[in-house]
Amino acid sequence: QNTSNVTFTINSLSANVLTDSTIIGNVSNFTPVEIPGNRQGEIPLTLQLQPFSLVNDIIGIITGGSGTKNLIIEGTVNANGIQAPFSLSYKIGI
């Protein structure tokens, strides 16, 4: 989401995906996406997970199993040539 009135371009982003303080994969996008001023845009992400039992637990939760996991996505985004860190947190499951 872009709350300014200036259009900017997300040139790339890359981040690790963690749960229980363990890196279980990464997400990335290296195709530029323009975000117009006072609008929002979609950034397609590629998710690559490592073959850990934690990943199987997460897939089970997403596909209707029980339990919860907190996912942390920490990385760097390149917007208009400026590198900036970002961190996102997601809770999956009930």
mmCIF file of N, CA and C in Angstrom:
data_model
loop_
_atom_site.group_PDB
_atom_site.id
_atom_site.type_symbol
_atom_site.label_atom_id
_atom_site.label_comp_id
_atom_site.label_asym_id
_atom_site.label_seq_id
_atom_site.Cartn_x
_atom_site.Cartn_y
_atom_site.Cartn_z
ATOM 1 N N GLN A 1 0.832 -1.170 0.000
ATOM 2 C CA GLN A 1 0.000 0.000 0.000
ATOM 3 C C GLN A 1 0.878 1.235 0.000
ATOM 4 N N ASN A 2 0.506 2.183 -0.818
ATOM 5 C CA ASN A 2 1.263 3.419 -0.947
ATOM 6 C C ASN A 2 0.372 4.574 -0.494
ATOM 7 N N THR A 3 0.646 5.093 0.689
ATOM 8 C CA THR A 3 -0.174 6.183 1.227
ATOM 9 C C THR A 3 0.320 7.570 0.822
ATOM 10 N N SER A 4 1.404 7.620 0.048
ATOM 11 C CA SER A 4 1.877 8.920 -0.441
ATOM 12 C C SER A 4 1.243 9.198 -1.802
ATOM 13 N N ASN A 5 1.447 10.406 -2.318
ATOM 14 C CA ASN A 5 0.924 10.726 -3.647
ATOM 15 C C ASN A 5 1.983 10.533 -4.731
ATOM 16 N N VAL A 6 3.094 9.869 -4.387
ATOM 17 C CA VAL A 6 4.196 9.649 -5.315
ATOM 18 C C VAL A 6 4.264 8.171 -5.695
ATOM 19 N N THR A 7 4.289 7.893 -6.995
ATOM 20 C CA THR A 7 4.442 6.526 -7.479
ATOM 21 C C THR A 7 5.862 6.044 -7.208
ATOM 22 N N PHE A 8 5.996 4.785 -6.788
ATOM 23 C CA PHE A 8 7.329 4.209 -6.627
ATOM 24 C C PHE A 8 7.347 2.794 -7.180
ATOM 25 N N THR A 9 8.543 2.275 -7.372
ATOM 26 C CA THR A 9 8.721 0.947 -7.931
ATOM 27 C C THR A 9 9.429 0.039 -6.931
ATOM 28 N N ILE A 10 8.826 -1.106 -6.665
ATOM 29 C CA ILE A 10 9.503 -2.154 -5.901
ATOM 30 C C ILE A 10 10.332 -2.926 -6.927
ATOM 31 N N ASN A 11 11.642 -2.755 -6.882
ATOM 32 C CA ASN A 11 12.512 -3.416 -7.847
ATOM 33 C C ASN A 11 12.742 -4.879 -7.509
ATOM 34 N N SER A 12 12.844 -5.182 -6.214
ATOM 35 C CA SER A 12 13.060 -6.562 -5.784
ATOM 36 C C SER A 12 12.863 -6.656 -4.287
ATOM 37 N N LEU A 13 12.655 -7.886 -3.826
ATOM 38 C CA LEU A 13 12.659 -8.142 -2.389
ATOM 39 C C LEU A 13 13.058 -9.585 -2.166
ATOM 40 N N SER A 14 13.657 -9.808 -1.014
ATOM 41 C CA SER A 14 14.106 -11.140 -0.638
ATOM 42 C C SER A 14 14.045 -11.238 0.878
ATOM 43 N N ALA A 15 13.561 -12.388 1.381
ATOM 44 C CA ALA A 15 13.406 -12.532 2.828
ATOM 45 C C ALA A 15 13.471 -13.992 3.251
ATOM 46 N N ASN A 16 13.890 -14.207 4.480
ATOM 47 C CA ASN A 16 13.841 -15.528 5.093
ATOM 48 C C ASN A 16 12.482 -15.721 5.748
ATOM 49 N N VAL A 17 12.027 -16.969 5.782
ATOM 50 C CA VAL A 17 10.796 -17.333 6.479
ATOM 51 C C VAL A 17 11.211 -18.172 7.678
ATOM 52 N N LEU A 18 10.774 -17.745 8.885
ATOM 53 C CA LEU A 18 11.146 -18.438 10.118
ATOM 54 C C LEU A 18 9.909 -18.860 10.896
ATOM 55 N N THR A 19 10.051 -19.945 11.627
ATOM 56 C CA THR A 19 9.077 -20.328 12.641
ATOM 57 C C THR A 19 9.840 -21.000 13.767
ATOM 58 N N ASP A 20 9.428 -20.755 14.974
ATOM 59 C CA ASP A 20 10.123 -21.301 16.150
ATOM 60 C C ASP A 20 11.629 -21.006 16.101
ATOM 61 N N SER A 21 11.996 -19.813 15.625
ATOM 62 C CA SER A 21 13.392 -19.358 15.503
ATOM 63 C C SER A 21 14.219 -20.190 14.530
ATOM 64 N N THR A 22 13.569 -20.933 13.636
ATOM 65 C CA THR A 22 14.252 -21.758 12.645
ATOM 66 C C THR A 22 13.911 -21.254 11.254
ATOM 67 N N ILE A 23 14.932 -21.044 10.425
ATOM 68 C CA ILE A 23 14.689 -20.657 9.034
ATOM 69 C C ILE A 23 14.149 -21.876 8.297
ATOM 70 N N ILE A 24 12.949 -21.735 7.725
ATOM 71 C CA ILE A 24 12.330 -22.863 7.027
ATOM 72 C C ILE A 24 12.211 -22.617 5.520
ATOM 73 N N GLY A 25 12.649 -21.450 5.056
ATOM 74 C CA GLY A 25 12.585 -21.168 3.630
ATOM 75 C C GLY A 25 12.816 -19.700 3.354
ATOM 76 N N ASN A 26 12.452 -19.286 2.122
ATOM 77 C CA ASN A 26 12.592 -17.885 1.757
ATOM 78 C C ASN A 26 11.527 -17.487 0.750
ATOM 79 N N VAL A 27 11.308 -16.187 0.650
ATOM 80 C CA VAL A 27 10.418 -15.619 -0.351
ATOM 81 C C VAL A 27 11.207 -14.574 -1.136
ATOM 82 N N SER A 28 10.816 -14.399 -2.413
ATOM 83 C CA SER A 28 11.538 -13.422 -3.234
ATOM 84 C C SER A 28 10.686 -12.970 -4.407
ATOM 85 N N ASN A 29 11.082 -11.848 -4.970
ATOM 86 C CA ASN A 29 10.550 -11.329 -6.221
ATOM 87 C C ASN A 29 11.616 -10.423 -6.805
ATOM 88 N N PHE A 30 11.985 -10.667 -8.054
ATOM 89 C CA PHE A 30 13.004 -9.862 -8.713
ATOM 90 C C PHE A 30 12.471 -9.218 -9.985
ATOM 91 N N THR A 31 11.135 -9.090 -10.073
ATOM 92 C CA THR A 31 10.487 -8.419 -11.194
ATOM 93 C C THR A 31 9.930 -7.095 -10.696
ATOM 94 N N PRO A 32 10.325 -5.960 -11.284
ATOM 95 C CA PRO A 32 9.841 -4.661 -10.810
ATOM 96 C C PRO A 32 8.313 -4.542 -10.862
ATOM 97 N N VAL A 33 7.742 -3.949 -9.799
ATOM 98 C CA VAL A 33 6.303 -3.714 -9.704
ATOM 99 C C VAL A 33 6.103 -2.250 -9.320
ATOM 100 N N GLU A 34 5.344 -1.520 -10.137
ATOM 101 C CA GLU A 34 5.074 -0.108 -9.856
ATOM 102 C C GLU A 34 3.845 0.011 -8.958
ATOM 103 N N ILE A 35 3.977 0.794 -7.891
ATOM 104 C CA ILE A 35 2.870 1.041 -6.963
ATOM 105 C C ILE A 35 2.476 2.517 -7.113
ATOM 106 N N PRO A 36 1.308 2.799 -7.717
ATOM 107 C CA PRO A 36 0.889 4.187 -7.920
ATOM 108 C C PRO A 36 0.627 4.909 -6.596
ATOM 109 N N GLY A 37 0.708 6.224 -6.627
ATOM 110 C CA GLY A 37 0.428 7.034 -5.450
ATOM 111 C C GLY A 37 -0.998 6.837 -4.952
ATOM 112 N N ASN A 38 -1.168 6.797 -3.647
ATOM 113 C CA ASN A 38 -2.474 6.640 -3.009
ATOM 114 C C ASN A 38 -3.240 5.415 -3.501
ATOM 115 N N ARG A 39 -2.506 4.351 -3.733
ATOM 116 C CA ARG A 39 -3.102 3.096 -4.194
ATOM 117 C C ARG A 39 -2.354 1.935 -3.565
ATOM 118 N N GLN A 40 -2.802 0.749 -3.905
ATOM 119 C CA GLN A 40 -2.087 -0.445 -3.491
ATOM 120 C C GLN A 40 -1.836 -1.312 -4.709
ATOM 121 N N GLY A 41 -0.874 -2.190 -4.613
ATOM 122 C CA GLY A 41 -0.554 -3.088 -5.705
ATOM 123 C C GLY A 41 -0.258 -4.474 -5.175
ATOM 124 N N GLU A 42 -0.144 -5.406 -6.078
ATOM 125 C CA GLU A 42 0.177 -6.782 -5.724
ATOM 126 C C GLU A 42 1.586 -7.103 -6.174
ATOM 127 N N ILE A 43 2.307 -7.776 -5.310
ATOM 128 C CA ILE A 43 3.663 -8.210 -5.626
ATOM 129 C C ILE A 43 3.670 -9.736 -5.584
ATOM 130 N N PRO A 44 3.793 -10.385 -6.730
ATOM 131 C CA PRO A 44 3.836 -11.850 -6.715
ATOM 132 C C PRO A 44 5.118 -12.333 -6.035
ATOM 133 N N LEU A 45 4.986 -13.282 -5.123
ATOM 134 C CA LEU A 45 6.135 -13.786 -4.384
ATOM 135 C C LEU A 45 6.362 -15.253 -4.700
ATOM 136 N N THR A 46 7.618 -15.638 -4.772
ATOM 137 C CA THR A 46 7.990 -17.039 -4.897
ATOM 138 C C THR A 46 8.396 -17.524 -3.519
ATOM 139 N N LEU A 47 7.741 -18.572 -3.038
ATOM 140 C CA LEU A 47 8.030 -19.151 -1.731
ATOM 141 C C LEU A 47 8.726 -20.484 -1.921
ATOM 142 N N GLN A 48 9.881 -20.636 -1.302
ATOM 143 C CA GLN A 48 10.624 -21.900 -1.343
ATOM 144 C C GLN A 48 10.817 -22.370 0.089
ATOM 145 N N LEU A 49 10.266 -23.542 0.409
ATOM 146 C CA LEU A 49 10.378 -24.090 1.752
ATOM 147 C C LEU A 49 11.393 -25.230 1.770
ATOM 148 N N GLN A 50 12.093 -25.351 2.891
ATOM 149 C CA GLN A 50 13.077 -26.411 3.082
ATOM 150 C C GLN A 50 12.364 -27.685 3.539
ATOM 151 N N PRO A 51 12.939 -28.855 3.294
ATOM 152 C CA PRO A 51 12.295 -30.117 3.684
ATOM 153 C C PRO A 51 12.484 -30.441 5.168
ATOM 154 N N PHE A 52 11.834 -29.684 6.042
ATOM 155 C CA PHE A 52 11.877 -29.906 7.484
ATOM 156 C C PHE A 52 10.523 -30.436 7.943
ATOM 157 N N SER A 53 10.494 -31.111 9.063
ATOM 158 C CA SER A 53 9.220 -31.565 9.613
ATOM 159 C C SER A 53 8.348 -30.366 9.989
ATOM 160 N N LEU A 54 8.977 -29.232 10.359
ATOM 161 C CA LEU A 54 8.203 -28.024 10.651
ATOM 162 C C LEU A 54 7.385 -27.592 9.444
ATOM 163 N N VAL A 55 7.948 -27.735 8.249
ATOM 164 C CA VAL A 55 7.236 -27.364 7.020
ATOM 165 C C VAL A 55 6.025 -28.272 6.845
ATOM 166 N N ASN A 56 6.190 -29.575 7.104
ATOM 167 C CA ASN A 56 5.055 -30.491 7.012
ATOM 168 C C ASN A 56 3.965 -30.113 8.009
ATOM 169 N N ASP A 57 4.352 -29.679 9.212
ATOM 170 C CA ASP A 57 3.374 -29.226 10.205
ATOM 171 C C ASP A 57 2.590 -28.029 9.675
ATOM 172 N N ILE A 58 3.297 -27.076 9.073
ATOM 173 C CA ILE A 58 2.656 -25.868 8.544
ATOM 174 C C ILE A 58 1.709 -26.211 7.401
ATOM 175 N N ILE A 59 2.151 -27.069 6.489
ATOM 176 C CA ILE A 59 1.289 -27.487 5.376
ATOM 177 C C ILE A 59 0.040 -28.173 5.922
ATOM 178 N N GLY A 60 0.196 -28.996 6.950
ATOM 179 C CA GLY A 60 -0.945 -29.652 7.570
ATOM 180 C C GLY A 60 -1.932 -28.661 8.149
ATOM 181 N N ILE A 61 -1.439 -27.622 8.807
ATOM 182 C CA ILE A 61 -2.315 -26.596 9.382
ATOM 183 C C ILE A 61 -3.059 -25.855 8.277
ATOM 184 N N ILE A 62 -2.343 -25.486 7.219
ATOM 185 C CA ILE A 62 -2.953 -24.733 6.113
ATOM 186 C C ILE A 62 -4.038 -25.558 5.424
ATOM 187 N N THR A 63 -3.823 -26.863 5.310
ATOM 188 C CA THR A 63 -4.781 -27.712 4.595
ATOM 189 C C THR A 63 -5.875 -28.270 5.489
ATOM 190 N N GLY A 64 -6.064 -27.682 6.662
ATOM 191 C CA GLY A 64 -7.202 -28.045 7.485
ATOM 192 C C GLY A 64 -6.881 -28.786 8.767
ATOM 193 N N GLY A 65 -5.619 -29.007 9.055
ATOM 194 C CA GLY A 65 -5.249 -29.678 10.291
ATOM 195 C C GLY A 65 -5.387 -28.753 11.490
ATOM 196 N N SER A 66 -5.063 -29.273 12.650
ATOM 197 C CA SER A 66 -5.174 -28.464 13.851
ATOM 198 C C SER A 66 -3.809 -27.934 14.262
ATOM 199 N N GLY A 67 -3.829 -26.917 15.120
ATOM 200 C CA GLY A 67 -2.593 -26.317 15.616
ATOM 201 C C GLY A 67 -2.412 -24.908 15.099
ATOM 202 N N THR A 68 -1.366 -24.257 15.603
ATOM 203 C CA THR A 68 -1.027 -22.905 15.157
ATOM 204 C C THR A 68 0.491 -22.790 15.028
ATOM 205 N N LYS A 69 0.912 -21.901 14.183
ATOM 206 C CA LYS A 69 2.328 -21.554 14.035
ATOM 207 C C LYS A 69 2.414 -20.071 13.748
ATOM 208 N N ASN A 70 3.444 -19.443 14.265
ATOM 209 C CA ASN A 70 3.741 -18.060 13.924
ATOM 210 C C ASN A 70 4.851 -18.061 12.891
ATOM 211 N N LEU A 71 4.598 -17.411 11.762
ATOM 212 C CA LEU A 71 5.607 -17.267 10.716
ATOM 213 C C LEU A 71 6.137 -15.852 10.749
ATOM 214 N N ILE A 72 7.444 -15.717 10.669
ATOM 215 C CA ILE A 72 8.104 -14.416 10.602
ATOM 216 C C ILE A 72 8.804 -14.339 9.250
ATOM 217 N N ILE A 73 8.587 -13.244 8.540
ATOM 218 C CA ILE A 73 9.262 -13.011 7.263
ATOM 219 C C ILE A 73 10.133 -11.779 7.449
ATOM 220 N N GLU A 74 11.444 -11.976 7.363
ATOM 221 C CA GLU A 74 12.398 -10.881 7.568
ATOM 222 C C GLU A 74 13.319 -10.785 6.362
ATOM 223 N N GLY A 75 13.404 -9.572 5.800
ATOM 224 C CA GLY A 75 14.258 -9.413 4.637
ATOM 225 C C GLY A 75 14.498 -7.971 4.269
ATOM 226 N N THR A 76 14.781 -7.787 2.987
ATOM 227 C CA THR A 76 15.123 -6.476 2.454
ATOM 228 C C THR A 76 14.336 -6.232 1.176
ATOM 229 N N VAL A 77 13.873 -4.994 1.012
ATOM 230 C CA VAL A 77 13.171 -4.590 -0.194
ATOM 231 C C VAL A 77 13.959 -3.463 -0.861
ATOM 232 N N ASN A 78 13.988 -3.462 -2.183
ATOM 233 C CA ASN A 78 14.614 -2.398 -2.960
ATOM 234 C C ASN A 78 13.483 -1.604 -3.613
ATOM 235 N N ALA A 79 13.216 -0.395 -3.075
ATOM 236 C CA ALA A 79 12.181 0.475 -3.612
ATOM 237 C C ALA A 79 12.834 1.730 -4.165
ATOM 238 N N ASN A 80 12.674 1.955 -5.468
ATOM 239 C CA ASN A 80 13.295 3.096 -6.148
ATOM 240 C C ASN A 80 14.799 3.162 -5.889
ATOM 241 N N GLY A 81 15.442 2.002 -5.781
ATOM 242 C CA GLY A 81 16.887 1.963 -5.585
ATOM 243 C C GLY A 81 17.329 2.104 -4.145
ATOM 244 N N ILE A 82 16.393 2.235 -3.231
ATOM 245 C CA ILE A 82 16.721 2.361 -1.809
ATOM 246 C C ILE A 82 16.468 1.021 -1.125
ATOM 247 N N GLN A 83 17.491 0.484 -0.465
ATOM 248 C CA GLN A 83 17.366 -0.767 0.269
ATOM 249 C C GLN A 83 16.788 -0.476 1.649
ATOM 250 N N ALA A 84 15.769 -1.227 2.032
ATOM 251 C CA ALA A 84 15.150 -1.039 3.345
ATOM 252 C C ALA A 84 14.779 -2.399 3.935
ATOM 253 N N PRO A 85 15.013 -2.582 5.230
ATOM 254 C CA PRO A 85 14.619 -3.847 5.862
ATOM 255 C C PRO A 85 13.109 -3.881 6.096
ATOM 256 N N PHE A 86 12.559 -5.097 6.144
ATOM 257 C CA PHE A 86 11.163 -5.240 6.531
ATOM 258 C C PHE A 86 10.987 -6.532 7.326
ATOM 259 N N SER A 87 9.946 -6.560 8.129
ATOM 260 C CA SER A 87 9.628 -7.729 8.943
ATOM 261 C C SER A 87 8.114 -7.862 9.026
ATOM 262 N N LEU A 88 7.612 -9.042 8.715
ATOM 263 C CA LEU A 88 6.175 -9.315 8.772
ATOM 264 C C LEU A 88 5.943 -10.546 9.639
ATOM 265 N N SER A 89 4.837 -10.559 10.350
ATOM 266 C CA SER A 89 4.492 -11.686 11.206
ATOM 267 C C SER A 89 3.108 -12.193 10.837
ATOM 268 N N TYR A 90 2.975 -13.504 10.685
ATOM 269 C CA TYR A 90 1.690 -14.125 10.369
ATOM 270 C C TYR A 90 1.432 -15.263 11.330
ATOM 271 N N LYS A 91 0.200 -15.384 11.760
ATOM 272 C CA LYS A 91 -0.214 -16.527 12.576
ATOM 273 C C LYS A 91 -1.105 -17.388 11.705
ATOM 274 N N ILE A 92 -0.769 -18.661 11.568
ATOM 275 C CA ILE A 92 -1.621 -19.564 10.804
ATOM 276 C C ILE A 92 -2.239 -20.569 11.757
ATOM 277 N N GLY A 93 -3.423 -21.031 11.422
ATOM 278 C CA GLY A 93 -4.133 -21.984 12.262
ATOM 279 C C GLY A 93 -5.037 -21.300 13.249
ATOM 280 N N ILE A 94 -5.754 -22.148 13.999
ATOM 281 C CA ILE A 94 -6.709 -21.629 14.992
ATOM 282 C C ILE A 94 -6.281 -22.035 16.375
#
